[in-house]
Structure formats: structure tokens, C-alpha cells
């Protein structure tokens, strides 16, 4: 790690470097220097991202664009350059590394502690969406092709079932049936994207609560992080992914499914923060938000199960059934959303002009 850190223009010399955070994709470390400066060092996932130089080009241009809109240095991520002026370092094993300034005096939550926290995260993601409205979308590389193309996620799921690489297919019959029963409806957003019924915007695409920072003292929206999947997409993806994670009454990997329900109050709270902060959404976009919630939840269930069948190569796991447990919470949430569907639509219709 020392060799890696030497490549970056840090203030002081690194005194410690330890694993940090709860991301599922990259390897993240907190670095503290002898002058007490803190940095985030990340080894990017080569499994998830095929074109890391392209991804880093996106991150660089998006962070520079955001910095140009808000003078507060804590309002967006800042990349630390390498000594030769690049924005990442490739080591002799072919691994890619980057360093960010640590966002100081901030908190990053795994679950909302109060309704207001969740509201503030919605404001942050909505504001992020609005800030990127004039970003030149055509300059972005697609860091994960077909990331939220749900029909294509089903295609990959079928390949995983056929291969059954980890020999687990026979043990997940109910989960497979649940998913396949909903395949047709799950393709609706993708069809609306292709028909142009829903406009493409520059979206974050991974709007979990732990991808946003709140100010530690004021507990207000500060900064959106984890920009690896910023790509053209639908607003429904960002709304949906946030509520599937933050409006659940339990953790994403809760084993006791009786604890996992979809909280309509939190859903409404998120809508209250997100929709006005985005501003200028079309009526069709607003109406697509409940479907975004259901689709993103089902899609995450599908992806967790795909990785479980593949033998757990994509997401970090802490124990062998981890991806299956994650899949089951998502399917439980989808079932609960189906029960609450008319109310979910009613709440969102209240935001129509
Ligand atoms: P992953 O793609 O693996 O989810 P993230 O970029 O989201 O990686 O980082 C993982 C965690 O590290 C975040 O949830 C957050 O807690 C922490 N983190 C990332 N970047 C910063 C930063 N610049 N300042 C403070 N904490 C950060
Ligand atoms: C991953 O990187 P992280 O932990 O913020 C994943 C998301 C999933 C999420 C499920 C690049 O997010 O798409 O929704 O796990 N990110 C990528 O928790 O695949
Ligand atoms: Mg993350």
C-alpha cells in the first residue's frame, strides 16, 4: 500500500491505512497522514468495471463540473492527483487505485436514524440530479453497459441458471419462480426508455443511503459520493434504488424476513425531498417513480441471486449465504410493495403538477 500511496500527491506521509466503509464493490481504505490529513484510497473493482480509465474520466469530469457549481469544497468529491498529474494509478498487477479527499465532519449512514436523515439524503440526490442537468451526457462512458436494463439482467440470470456454476440452483426454486413470474412487468421501464416516453438524464444509478454524506453537525445534505455509475439513465432508477434501500424497515441482508417491510411513510418522506430538489421532472417521470421503486428492488434481488448462482464473484460477501439473504430481503420488499401498490401510486400522484 505504501508503494501505491507514494504515487499520489498527499499532504504529509501516510501514518495509517485501514479498511473502511461498507461498500459492496471497491476496496476502500482510510488513510491518515502524519499531519492528520485524511484520505480515502480505493482499489477499483475490475470485475465490475471493464474500462477503468474511462470510468475515471467520467469521475474527473463530473467532479470538476460539480465543483464549478458550488464553492463549498465539501459539496462534492475531490480527486487527489498522482505525481505525474493523472487521476489514478495502475500497479504492476494491473490493479487500479485512486485517492479522494476525506469528506470531513460528515456522516455516512447505513440506515436512516431519523426521518429527517432520509429526507436530507433525498435532497442530496435530487440536487445532484438537478446539478447535472446541463452536463454533456454524450461525453460519459458507459461504465457498466446495461446497468439498469432489467430485461438484460434477466438474460444474464438465465445464463447463470444454465451454468449453475456453484451448484446452488436446486436450492433456490421459490426465489427463481418469484423473479420469473414478474419478468414481463419488470421490463416496463426499459421499454419506456427505448420508446422515449421517459427522458434520459445524467443519473447516479447507485443511490443507496451510504453513497451520500450528511453534515455531521447540521445533519443536512452535503455531498453525493460513489460516482462510478454516473451515466445516462432514468430518474426512476435513482428514486427507486434509494427507497428500496432506505425505506426498508430492515437491513439489506436481514435474515429475519418478518422484520423486512416497505415503509410508506419513509417512501413519502423521500419523495418530499427528492422530487422538488430535482425540479422540472415531466409528468411521465413523476408517474414512473413507484415503478422505479419496484423495478430497482426486483432487479437488485435478481442481481444478488445471479451472483449467488455464479459463486459470489461480484459483490463482497461476509459469509456463503450472504447474497441469498440479500436477494430474499429484496423479494420480500417487492411482495410488500405489491400489497401497497395503490397507496404508492397515490402518494406520488400528489406531486403531479
Ligand atoms: P463502493 O463502490 O464499494 O460502494 P464507495 O465509493 O461507496 O465504494 O465507498 C465506500 C464507503 O467509503 C462509503 O459508503 C463511505 O462510507 C466511505 N467513503 C467513500 N468516499 C469517501 C470520502 N471521500 N469521504 C469519506 N468517506 C468516504
Ligand atoms: C453496489 O457499490 P455499492 O455498495 O454502493 C452496486 C449497486 C447495488 C448495491 C446493492 C457498481 O453498490 O448497484 O444496488 O451494491 N454497485 C455496483 O447494495 O454494482
Ligand atoms: Mg458505495
mmCIF file of C-alpha atoms and ligand atoms in Angstrom:
data_model
loop_
_atom_site.group_PDB
_atom_site.id
_atom_site.type_symbol
_atom_site.label_atom_id
_atom_site.label_comp_id
_atom_site.label_asym_id
_atom_site.label_seq_id
_atom_site.Cartn_x
_atom_site.Cartn_y
_atom_site.Cartn_z
ATOM 1 C CA UNK A 1 0.000 0.000 0.000
ATOM 2 C CA UNK A 2 2.911 2.284 0.777
ATOM 3 C CA UNK A 3 4.097 1.940 -2.804
ATOM 4 C CA UNK A 4 0.643 2.832 -4.065
ATOM 5 C CA UNK A 5 0.264 5.845 -1.772
ATOM 6 C CA UNK A 6 3.676 7.154 -2.858
ATOM 7 C CA UNK A 7 2.224 7.736 -6.318
ATOM 8 C CA UNK A 8 -0.264 10.336 -5.069
ATOM 9 C CA UNK A 9 0.347 13.983 -4.170
ATOM 10 C CA UNK A 10 -0.636 13.652 -0.499
ATOM 11 C CA UNK A 11 -0.060 16.215 2.208
ATOM 12 C CA UNK A 12 2.319 14.634 4.771
ATOM 13 C CA UNK A 13 3.359 10.993 4.832
ATOM 14 C CA UNK A 14 0.885 8.161 5.426
ATOM 15 C CA UNK A 15 0.827 7.058 9.076
ATOM 16 C CA UNK A 16 -2.008 4.519 8.790
ATOM 17 C CA UNK A 17 -4.151 2.835 6.176
ATOM 18 C CA UNK A 18 -7.094 0.628 7.191
ATOM 19 C CA UNK A 19 -10.152 -0.916 5.502
ATOM 20 C CA UNK A 20 -13.096 1.456 5.659
ATOM 21 C CA UNK A 21 -16.831 1.651 4.940
ATOM 22 C CA UNK A 22 -19.401 -0.856 3.789
ATOM 23 C CA UNK A 23 -19.322 -0.651 0.003
ATOM 24 C CA UNK A 24 -20.022 -3.895 -1.876
ATOM 25 C CA UNK A 25 -17.798 -3.236 -4.897
ATOM 26 C CA UNK A 26 -14.457 -1.452 -4.447
ATOM 27 C CA UNK A 27 -11.843 -1.966 -1.736
ATOM 28 C CA UNK A 28 -11.883 1.176 0.380
ATOM 29 C CA UNK A 29 -9.239 2.344 2.887
ATOM 30 C CA UNK A 30 -8.981 5.292 5.222
ATOM 31 C CA UNK A 31 -5.510 6.829 5.076
ATOM 32 C CA UNK A 32 -4.276 9.183 7.814
ATOM 33 C CA UNK A 33 -1.035 11.098 7.353
ATOM 34 C CA UNK A 34 1.462 12.352 9.959
ATOM 35 C CA UNK A 35 -0.113 15.794 9.591
ATOM 36 C CA UNK A 36 -3.539 14.290 10.372
ATOM 37 C CA UNK A 37 -4.853 14.747 6.862
ATOM 38 C CA UNK A 38 -7.356 12.049 5.961
ATOM 39 C CA UNK A 39 -7.878 10.492 2.552
ATOM 40 C CA UNK A 40 -9.955 7.720 1.022
ATOM 41 C CA UNK A 41 -7.873 5.243 -1.008
ATOM 42 C CA UNK A 42 -9.777 2.855 -3.271
ATOM 43 C CA UNK A 43 -8.826 -0.138 -5.353
ATOM 44 C CA UNK A 44 -11.415 -0.270 -8.106
ATOM 45 C CA UNK A 45 -13.226 -3.491 -8.908
ATOM 46 C CA UNK A 46 -12.002 -4.906 -12.202
ATOM 47 C CA UNK A 47 -14.818 -7.428 -12.017
ATOM 48 C CA UNK A 48 -17.445 -4.679 -12.027
ATOM 49 C CA UNK A 49 -15.782 -2.163 -14.345
ATOM 50 C CA UNK A 50 -14.350 -3.174 -17.716
ATOM 51 C CA UNK A 51 -12.956 0.267 -18.625
ATOM 52 C CA UNK A 52 -11.474 1.856 -15.514
ATOM 53 C CA UNK A 53 -9.586 4.645 -17.324
ATOM 54 C CA UNK A 54 -12.927 5.541 -18.970
ATOM 55 C CA UNK A 55 -14.667 5.435 -15.591
ATOM 56 C CA UNK A 56 -12.048 7.716 -14.061
ATOM 57 C CA UNK A 57 -12.507 10.117 -16.978
ATOM 58 C CA UNK A 58 -16.204 10.292 -16.011
ATOM 59 C CA UNK A 59 -15.416 10.844 -12.334
ATOM 60 C CA UNK A 60 -12.912 13.571 -13.143
ATOM 61 C CA UNK A 61 -15.227 15.486 -15.439
ATOM 62 C CA UNK A 62 -18.281 15.084 -13.185
ATOM 63 C CA UNK A 63 -16.423 16.196 -10.032
ATOM 64 C CA UNK A 64 -14.917 19.187 -11.875
ATOM 65 C CA UNK A 65 -18.338 20.117 -13.230
ATOM 66 C CA UNK A 66 -19.881 19.914 -9.743
ATOM 67 C CA UNK A 67 -17.023 21.870 -8.154
ATOM 68 C CA UNK A 68 -17.681 24.630 -10.675
ATOM 69 C CA UNK A 69 -21.260 24.931 -9.427
ATOM 70 C CA UNK A 70 -20.672 25.145 -5.690
ATOM 71 C CA UNK A 71 -17.703 26.856 -3.984
ATOM 72 C CA UNK A 72 -18.068 24.742 -0.800
ATOM 73 C CA UNK A 73 -15.224 22.165 -1.025
ATOM 74 C CA UNK A 74 -17.330 19.640 0.908
ATOM 75 C CA UNK A 75 -20.172 19.794 -1.619
ATOM 76 C CA UNK A 76 -18.551 17.239 -3.937
ATOM 77 C CA UNK A 77 -15.775 14.663 -4.104
ATOM 78 C CA UNK A 78 -12.202 15.793 -4.898
ATOM 79 C CA UNK A 79 -9.722 13.518 -6.583
ATOM 80 C CA UNK A 80 -6.098 13.705 -5.459
ATOM 81 C CA UNK A 81 -3.782 13.672 -8.490
ATOM 82 C CA UNK A 82 -0.881 11.311 -8.923
ATOM 83 C CA UNK A 83 2.611 12.812 -9.004
ATOM 84 C CA UNK A 84 2.533 12.805 -12.792
ATOM 85 C CA UNK A 85 -0.808 14.606 -12.887
ATOM 86 C CA UNK A 86 -3.065 11.622 -13.588
ATOM 87 C CA UNK A 87 -6.219 10.792 -11.636
ATOM 88 C CA UNK A 88 -5.491 7.116 -10.948
ATOM 89 C CA UNK A 89 -2.558 4.721 -10.618
ATOM 90 C CA UNK A 90 -2.238 1.296 -12.239
ATOM 91 C CA UNK A 91 0.070 -1.025 -10.297
ATOM 92 C CA UNK A 92 2.225 -3.856 -11.642
ATOM 93 C CA UNK A 93 -0.577 -6.386 -11.004
ATOM 94 C CA UNK A 94 -2.861 -4.320 -13.198
ATOM 95 C CA UNK A 95 -4.949 -3.064 -10.260
ATOM 96 C CA UNK A 96 -6.315 0.482 -10.419
ATOM 97 C CA UNK A 97 -6.139 2.871 -7.451
ATOM 98 C CA UNK A 98 -7.488 6.345 -6.735
ATOM 99 C CA UNK A 99 -7.478 8.742 -3.806
ATOM 100 C CA UNK A 100 -10.150 11.203 -2.686
ATOM 101 C CA UNK A 101 -10.050 13.854 -0.015
ATOM 102 C CA UNK A 102 -11.896 12.531 3.012
ATOM 103 C CA UNK A 103 -15.158 14.465 3.373
ATOM 104 C CA UNK A 104 -14.559 15.808 6.895
ATOM 105 C CA UNK A 105 -17.165 16.499 9.565
ATOM 106 C CA UNK A 106 -19.673 14.356 7.754
ATOM 107 C CA UNK A 107 -21.663 11.228 8.483
ATOM 108 C CA UNK A 108 -22.479 8.326 6.203
ATOM 109 C CA UNK A 109 -25.401 6.193 7.383
ATOM 110 C CA UNK A 110 -26.183 2.539 6.712
ATOM 111 C CA UNK A 111 -29.755 3.100 7.811
ATOM 112 C CA UNK A 112 -31.652 6.352 8.446
ATOM 113 C CA UNK A 113 -31.638 7.178 12.145
ATOM 114 C CA UNK A 114 -34.447 9.687 11.726
ATOM 115 C CA UNK A 115 -36.967 10.557 9.033
ATOM 116 C CA UNK A 116 -35.123 13.854 8.575
ATOM 117 C CA UNK A 117 -31.887 11.987 7.714
ATOM 118 C CA UNK A 118 -33.668 10.189 4.930
ATOM 119 C CA UNK A 119 -35.280 13.422 3.751
ATOM 120 C CA UNK A 120 -31.831 15.033 3.615
ATOM 121 C CA UNK A 121 -30.422 12.148 1.563
ATOM 122 C CA UNK A 122 -33.302 12.680 -0.878
ATOM 123 C CA UNK A 123 -32.460 16.371 -1.112
ATOM 124 C CA UNK A 124 -28.825 15.469 -1.824
ATOM 125 C CA UNK A 125 -29.652 13.033 -4.635
ATOM 126 C CA UNK A 126 -32.331 15.330 -6.086
ATOM 127 C CA UNK A 127 -29.947 18.283 -6.011
ATOM 128 C CA UNK A 128 -27.262 16.131 -7.656
ATOM 129 C CA UNK A 129 -29.728 15.288 -10.427
ATOM 130 C CA UNK A 130 -30.527 18.953 -10.952
ATOM 131 C CA UNK A 131 -26.848 19.976 -10.898
ATOM 132 C CA UNK A 132 -26.071 17.540 -13.707
ATOM 133 C CA UNK A 133 -28.937 18.663 -15.941
ATOM 134 C CA UNK A 134 -26.586 20.593 -18.243
ATOM 135 C CA UNK A 135 -23.712 18.138 -18.060
ATOM 136 C CA UNK A 136 -22.742 16.950 -21.562
ATOM 137 C CA UNK A 137 -24.085 13.394 -21.281
ATOM 138 C CA UNK A 138 -22.532 12.301 -24.581
ATOM 139 C CA UNK A 139 -19.031 12.650 -23.067
ATOM 140 C CA UNK A 140 -19.702 9.971 -20.434
ATOM 141 C CA UNK A 141 -18.527 6.422 -20.993
ATOM 142 C CA UNK A 142 -20.968 3.669 -20.033
ATOM 143 C CA UNK A 143 -19.033 2.239 -17.078
ATOM 144 C CA UNK A 144 -21.289 -0.816 -16.790
ATOM 145 C CA UNK A 145 -23.196 -1.396 -20.016
ATOM 146 C CA UNK A 146 -26.896 -2.162 -19.495
ATOM 147 C CA UNK A 147 -26.565 -1.444 -15.783
ATOM 148 C CA UNK A 148 -30.305 -0.930 -15.218
ATOM 149 C CA UNK A 149 -31.505 -2.746 -18.320
ATOM 150 C CA UNK A 150 -33.733 -5.134 -16.399
ATOM 151 C CA UNK A 151 -34.578 -7.451 -19.357
ATOM 152 C CA UNK A 152 -30.844 -7.842 -19.936
ATOM 153 C CA UNK A 153 -30.400 -8.620 -16.214
ATOM 154 C CA UNK A 154 -32.912 -11.449 -16.722
ATOM 155 C CA UNK A 155 -30.910 -12.684 -19.712
ATOM 156 C CA UNK A 156 -27.771 -12.826 -17.549
ATOM 157 C CA UNK A 157 -29.763 -14.525 -14.796
ATOM 158 C CA UNK A 158 -30.822 -17.255 -17.256
ATOM 159 C CA UNK A 159 -27.183 -17.772 -18.266
ATOM 160 C CA UNK A 160 -26.275 -18.145 -14.590
ATOM 161 C CA UNK A 161 -29.084 -20.670 -14.126
ATOM 162 C CA UNK A 162 -27.942 -22.668 -17.150
ATOM 163 C CA UNK A 163 -24.332 -22.718 -15.966
ATOM 164 C CA UNK A 164 -25.231 -23.290 -12.300
ATOM 165 C CA UNK A 165 -21.527 -22.768 -11.600
ATOM 166 C CA UNK A 166 -21.794 -23.074 -7.817
ATOM 167 C CA UNK A 167 -24.324 -25.950 -7.885
ATOM 168 C CA UNK A 168 -26.899 -23.863 -5.988
ATOM 169 C CA UNK A 169 -29.802 -23.693 -8.451
ATOM 170 C CA UNK A 170 -31.754 -26.607 -6.959
ATOM 171 C CA UNK A 171 -31.872 -24.847 -3.585
ATOM 172 C CA UNK A 172 -33.410 -21.565 -4.825
ATOM 173 C CA UNK A 173 -36.581 -22.726 -6.598
ATOM 174 C CA UNK A 174 -39.007 -20.337 -4.830
ATOM 175 C CA UNK A 175 -36.775 -17.309 -5.464
ATOM 176 C CA UNK A 176 -36.365 -18.207 -9.145
ATOM 177 C CA UNK A 177 -40.131 -18.612 -9.584
ATOM 178 C CA UNK A 178 -40.840 -15.305 -7.814
ATOM 179 C CA UNK A 179 -38.495 -13.495 -10.182
ATOM 180 C CA UNK A 180 -39.602 -15.167 -13.404
ATOM 181 C CA UNK A 181 -43.272 -14.520 -12.566
ATOM 182 C CA UNK A 182 -42.504 -10.791 -12.627
ATOM 183 C CA UNK A 183 -40.207 -10.646 -15.638
ATOM 184 C CA UNK A 184 -42.732 -9.089 -18.023
ATOM 185 C CA UNK A 185 -43.664 -6.147 -15.784
ATOM 186 C CA UNK A 186 -40.028 -5.649 -14.761
ATOM 187 C CA UNK A 187 -39.181 -4.752 -18.369
ATOM 188 C CA UNK A 188 -41.596 -1.793 -18.490
ATOM 189 C CA UNK A 189 -39.112 0.967 -17.596
ATOM 190 C CA UNK A 190 -36.618 -0.277 -20.159
ATOM 191 C CA UNK A 191 -39.350 -0.282 -22.815
ATOM 192 C CA UNK A 192 -40.368 3.266 -21.837
ATOM 193 C CA UNK A 193 -36.710 4.319 -22.029
ATOM 194 C CA UNK A 194 -36.352 2.838 -25.503
ATOM 195 C CA UNK A 195 -39.604 4.382 -26.773
ATOM 196 C CA UNK A 196 -38.548 7.817 -25.499
ATOM 197 C CA UNK A 197 -41.603 8.021 -23.221
ATOM 198 C CA UNK A 198 -39.186 8.707 -20.371
ATOM 199 C CA UNK A 199 -36.295 11.123 -20.992
ATOM 200 C CA UNK A 200 -32.674 10.143 -20.474
ATOM 201 C CA UNK A 201 -30.873 12.245 -17.911
ATOM 202 C CA UNK A 202 -27.470 12.012 -16.263
ATOM 203 C CA UNK A 203 -28.274 9.870 -13.246
ATOM 204 C CA UNK A 204 -26.250 8.481 -10.349
ATOM 205 C CA UNK A 205 -27.621 4.944 -10.646
ATOM 206 C CA UNK A 206 -26.477 3.711 -7.224
ATOM 207 C CA UNK A 207 -28.359 5.912 -4.768
ATOM 208 C CA UNK A 208 -28.009 3.943 -1.548
ATOM 209 C CA UNK A 209 -28.027 5.906 1.671
ATOM 210 C CA UNK A 210 -24.357 5.045 2.208
ATOM 211 C CA UNK A 211 -23.497 6.798 -1.043
ATOM 212 C CA UNK A 212 -24.398 10.203 0.381
ATOM 213 C CA UNK A 213 -22.788 12.259 3.131
ATOM 214 C CA UNK A 214 -24.640 14.490 5.588
ATOM 215 C CA UNK A 215 -23.051 17.310 7.537
ATOM 216 C CA UNK A 216 -22.243 15.858 10.977
ATOM 217 C CA UNK A 217 -23.322 18.902 12.968
ATOM 218 C CA UNK A 218 -26.299 20.192 10.980
ATOM 219 C CA UNK A 219 -27.271 16.736 9.650
ATOM 220 C CA UNK A 220 -28.150 18.326 6.334
ATOM 221 C CA UNK A 221 -27.379 17.155 2.786
ATOM 222 C CA UNK A 222 -23.718 17.642 1.966
ATOM 223 C CA UNK A 223 -22.318 15.571 -0.839
ATOM 224 C CA UNK A 224 -23.081 12.632 -3.107
ATOM 225 C CA UNK A 225 -20.307 10.025 -3.366
ATOM 226 C CA UNK A 226 -19.669 6.741 -5.258
ATOM 227 C CA UNK A 227 -19.772 8.272 -8.726
ATOM 228 C CA UNK A 228 -18.656 5.119 -10.567
ATOM 229 C CA UNK A 229 -22.039 4.550 -12.153
ATOM 230 C CA UNK A 230 -22.908 8.119 -13.174
ATOM 231 C CA UNK A 231 -24.295 7.524 -16.656
ATOM 232 C CA UNK A 232 -27.311 8.423 -18.758
ATOM 233 C CA UNK A 233 -30.361 6.860 -17.122
ATOM 234 C CA UNK A 234 -33.870 7.379 -15.801
ATOM 235 C CA UNK A 235 -34.819 9.429 -12.760
ATOM 236 C CA UNK A 236 -36.909 6.416 -11.686
ATOM 237 C CA UNK A 237 -33.673 4.435 -11.175
ATOM 238 C CA UNK A 238 -32.326 6.933 -8.649
ATOM 239 C CA UNK A 239 -35.611 7.343 -6.808
ATOM 240 C CA UNK A 240 -36.255 3.598 -6.840
ATOM 241 C CA UNK A 241 -32.843 2.500 -5.645
ATOM 242 C CA UNK A 242 -32.935 4.957 -2.751
ATOM 243 C CA UNK A 243 -36.290 3.851 -1.429
ATOM 244 C CA UNK A 244 -35.655 0.125 -1.867
ATOM 245 C CA UNK A 245 -32.680 0.574 0.496
ATOM 246 C CA UNK A 246 -33.693 3.393 2.827
ATOM 247 C CA UNK A 247 -37.469 2.856 3.111
ATOM 248 C CA UNK A 248 -36.995 -0.754 4.128
ATOM 249 C CA UNK A 249 -37.596 -1.405 7.819
ATOM 250 C CA UNK A 250 -34.558 -3.701 7.951
ATOM 251 C CA UNK A 251 -31.034 -4.053 6.613
ATOM 252 C CA UNK A 252 -30.436 -5.271 3.077
ATOM 253 C CA UNK A 253 -29.112 -8.564 4.475
ATOM 254 C CA UNK A 254 -31.590 -9.121 7.333
ATOM 255 C CA UNK A 255 -32.179 -12.850 7.820
ATOM 256 C CA UNK A 256 -35.473 -12.491 9.690
ATOM 257 C CA UNK A 257 -37.832 -11.595 6.863
ATOM 258 C CA UNK A 258 -40.647 -10.745 9.263
ATOM 259 C CA UNK A 259 -38.653 -7.584 10.017
ATOM 260 C CA UNK A 260 -38.459 -6.578 6.357
ATOM 261 C CA UNK A 261 -41.304 -4.357 5.184
ATOM 262 C CA UNK A 262 -41.625 -1.343 2.927
ATOM 263 C CA UNK A 263 -42.321 1.778 4.988
ATOM 264 C CA UNK A 264 -44.773 4.038 3.123
ATOM 265 C CA UNK A 265 -44.024 6.919 5.485
ATOM 266 C CA UNK A 266 -40.323 6.835 4.584
ATOM 267 C CA UNK A 267 -41.230 6.467 0.918
ATOM 268 C CA UNK A 268 -43.308 9.642 1.124
ATOM 269 C CA UNK A 269 -40.535 11.391 3.059
ATOM 270 C CA UNK A 270 -38.060 10.547 0.298
ATOM 271 C CA UNK A 271 -40.456 11.768 -2.398
ATOM 272 C CA UNK A 272 -40.905 15.038 -0.481
ATOM 273 C CA UNK A 273 -37.160 15.646 -0.552
ATOM 274 C CA UNK A 274 -36.297 14.237 -3.964
ATOM 275 C CA UNK A 275 -38.969 15.467 -6.381
ATOM 276 C CA UNK A 276 -38.765 19.207 -5.533
ATOM 277 C CA UNK A 277 -34.948 19.061 -5.368
ATOM 278 C CA UNK A 278 -34.815 17.577 -8.884
ATOM 279 C CA UNK A 279 -37.219 20.189 -10.179
ATOM 280 C CA UNK A 280 -38.567 20.144 -13.723
ATOM 281 C CA UNK A 281 -39.483 16.449 -13.905
ATOM 282 C CA UNK A 282 -42.056 15.588 -16.560
ATOM 283 C CA UNK A 283 -45.436 14.173 -15.516
ATOM 284 C CA UNK A 284 -44.439 10.814 -17.049
ATOM 285 C CA UNK A 285 -41.244 10.804 -14.985
ATOM 286 C CA UNK A 286 -43.112 11.531 -11.764
ATOM 287 C CA UNK A 287 -45.630 8.811 -12.550
ATOM 288 C CA UNK A 288 -42.792 6.352 -13.218
ATOM 289 C CA UNK A 289 -41.356 6.670 -9.698
ATOM 290 C CA UNK A 290 -43.392 3.908 -7.986
ATOM 291 C CA UNK A 291 -42.444 1.564 -10.804
ATOM 292 C CA UNK A 292 -38.836 2.652 -10.301
ATOM 293 C CA UNK A 293 -39.084 1.509 -6.682
ATOM 294 C CA UNK A 294 -40.498 -1.892 -7.579
ATOM 295 C CA UNK A 295 -38.190 -2.424 -10.551
ATOM 296 C CA UNK A 296 -34.979 -1.453 -8.745
ATOM 297 C CA UNK A 297 -35.899 -3.722 -5.839
ATOM 298 C CA UNK A 298 -36.660 -6.690 -8.063
ATOM 299 C CA UNK A 299 -33.537 -6.007 -10.136
ATOM 300 C CA UNK A 300 -31.338 -5.985 -7.045
ATOM 301 C CA UNK A 301 -32.904 -9.270 -5.931
ATOM 302 C CA UNK A 302 -32.210 -10.673 -9.378
ATOM 303 C CA UNK A 303 -28.602 -9.469 -9.328
ATOM 304 C CA UNK A 304 -27.919 -10.849 -5.849
ATOM 305 C CA UNK A 305 -29.332 -14.224 -6.881
ATOM 306 C CA UNK A 306 -27.352 -14.190 -10.139
ATOM 307 C CA UNK A 307 -24.154 -13.623 -8.155
ATOM 308 C CA UNK A 308 -25.153 -16.357 -5.694
ATOM 309 C CA UNK A 309 -25.592 -18.795 -8.598
ATOM 310 C CA UNK A 310 -22.295 -17.662 -10.150
ATOM 311 C CA UNK A 311 -20.421 -18.346 -6.899
ATOM 312 C CA UNK A 312 -20.200 -14.814 -5.414
ATOM 313 C CA UNK A 313 -17.705 -13.091 -7.676
ATOM 314 C CA UNK A 314 -19.313 -9.657 -7.961
ATOM 315 C CA UNK A 315 -20.393 -8.394 -4.527
ATOM 316 C CA UNK A 316 -18.237 -8.559 -1.424
ATOM 317 C CA UNK A 317 -19.735 -11.151 0.910
ATOM 318 C CA UNK A 318 -19.124 -11.876 4.595
ATOM 319 C CA UNK A 319 -20.426 -15.484 4.596
ATOM 320 C CA UNK A 320 -21.504 -18.050 1.963
ATOM 321 C CA UNK A 321 -25.296 -17.355 2.005
ATOM 322 C CA UNK A 322 -24.888 -13.583 2.081
ATOM 323 C CA UNK A 323 -26.095 -12.920 -1.466
ATOM 324 C CA UNK A 324 -29.063 -15.247 -0.956
ATOM 325 C CA UNK A 325 -30.059 -13.401 2.206
ATOM 326 C CA UNK A 326 -29.780 -10.112 0.322
ATOM 327 C CA UNK A 327 -31.893 -11.497 -2.517
ATOM 328 C CA UNK A 328 -34.592 -12.625 -0.093
ATOM 329 C CA UNK A 329 -34.974 -9.199 1.531
ATOM 330 C CA UNK A 330 -35.418 -7.641 -1.898
ATOM 331 C CA UNK A 331 -38.102 -10.151 -2.882
ATOM 332 C CA UNK A 332 -39.884 -9.632 0.427
ATOM 333 C CA UNK A 333 -39.872 -5.876 -0.250
ATOM 334 C CA UNK A 334 -41.284 -6.401 -3.746
ATOM 335 C CA UNK A 335 -44.091 -8.552 -2.313
ATOM 336 C CA UNK A 336 -44.849 -5.844 0.243
ATOM 337 C CA UNK A 337 -44.825 -3.138 -2.442
ATOM 338 C CA UNK A 338 -47.340 -5.185 -4.398
ATOM 339 C CA UNK A 339 -49.632 -5.123 -1.344
ATOM 340 C CA UNK A 340 -49.160 -1.361 -1.005
ATOM 341 C CA UNK A 341 -49.165 -0.575 -4.717
ATOM 342 C CA UNK A 342 -52.249 1.657 -4.956
ATOM 343 C CA UNK A 343 -51.074 3.734 -1.995
ATOM 344 C CA UNK A 344 -47.581 4.039 -3.506
ATOM 345 C CA UNK A 345 -49.093 5.440 -6.691
ATOM 346 C CA UNK A 346 -51.481 7.729 -4.831
ATOM 347 C CA UNK A 347 -48.660 9.294 -2.817
ATOM 348 C CA UNK A 348 -46.642 10.060 -5.928
ATOM 349 C CA UNK A 349 -49.644 11.400 -7.860
ATOM 350 C CA UNK A 350 -49.816 14.105 -5.200
ATOM 351 C CA UNK A 351 -46.657 15.555 -6.780
ATOM 352 C CA UNK A 352 -48.105 15.898 -10.285
ATOM 353 C CA UNK A 353 -48.441 19.492 -11.448
HETATM 354 P P1 LIG B 1 -18.295 1.115 -3.187
HETATM 355 O O1 LIG B 1 -18.406 1.382 -4.647
HETATM 356 O O2 LIG B 1 -17.556 -0.099 -2.872
HETATM 357 O O3 LIG B 1 -19.645 1.197 -2.542
HETATM 358 P P2 LIG B 1 -17.833 3.815 -2.141
HETATM 359 O O4 LIG B 1 -17.163 4.792 -3.047
HETATM 360 O O5 LIG B 1 -19.285 3.949 -1.949
HETATM 361 O O6 LIG B 1 -17.417 2.343 -2.599
HETATM 362 O O7 LIG B 1 -17.090 3.922 -0.718
HETATM 363 C C1 LIG B 1 -17.408 3.041 0.335
HETATM 364 C C2 LIG B 1 -17.651 3.825 1.614
HETATM 365 O O8 LIG B 1 -16.491 4.605 1.945
HETATM 366 C C3 LIG B 1 -18.793 4.831 1.542
HETATM 367 O O9 LIG B 1 -20.042 4.235 1.820
HETATM 368 C C4 LIG B 1 -18.380 5.846 2.616
HETATM 369 O O10 LIG B 1 -18.703 5.376 3.908
HETATM 370 C C5 LIG B 1 -16.858 5.843 2.515
HETATM 371 N N1 LIG B 1 -16.340 6.928 1.655
HETATM 372 C C6 LIG B 1 -16.111 6.865 0.328
HETATM 373 N N2 LIG B 1 -15.585 8.030 -0.133
HETATM 374 C C7 LIG B 1 -15.479 8.856 0.931
HETATM 375 C C8 LIG B 1 -14.982 10.191 1.132
HETATM 376 N N3 LIG B 1 -14.473 10.892 0.117
HETATM 377 N N4 LIG B 1 -15.007 10.709 2.394
HETATM 378 C C9 LIG B 1 -15.493 9.987 3.437
HETATM 379 N N5 LIG B 1 -15.962 8.729 3.317
HETATM 380 C C10 LIG B 1 -15.968 8.156 2.083
HETATM 381 C C1 LIG B 2 -23.486 -1.980 -5.036
HETATM 382 O O1 LIG B 2 -21.068 -0.075 -4.577
HETATM 383 P P1 LIG B 2 -22.239 -0.058 -3.654
HETATM 384 O O2 LIG B 2 -22.090 -0.931 -2.467
HETATM 385 O O3 LIG B 2 -22.587 1.357 -3.329
HETATM 386 C C2 LIG B 2 -23.892 -1.972 -6.501
HETATM 387 C C3 LIG B 2 -25.307 -1.416 -6.629
HETATM 388 C C4 LIG B 2 -26.267 -2.261 -5.819
HETATM 389 C C5 LIG B 2 -25.788 -2.279 -4.365
HETATM 390 C C6 LIG B 2 -26.637 -3.197 -3.520
HETATM 391 C C7 LIG B 2 -21.476 -0.769 -9.121
HETATM 392 O O4 LIG B 2 -23.464 -0.649 -4.550
HETATM 393 O O5 LIG B 2 -25.714 -1.440 -7.984
HETATM 394 O O6 LIG B 2 -27.564 -1.723 -5.878
HETATM 395 O O7 LIG B 2 -24.424 -2.732 -4.280
HETATM 396 N N1 LIG B 2 -22.951 -1.172 -7.275
HETATM 397 C C8 LIG B 2 -22.468 -1.631 -8.440
HETATM 398 O O8 LIG B 2 -26.367 -2.954 -2.182
HETATM 399 O O9 LIG B 2 -22.797 -2.712 -8.926
HETATM 400 MG MG1 LIG B 3 -20.962 2.764 -2.360
#
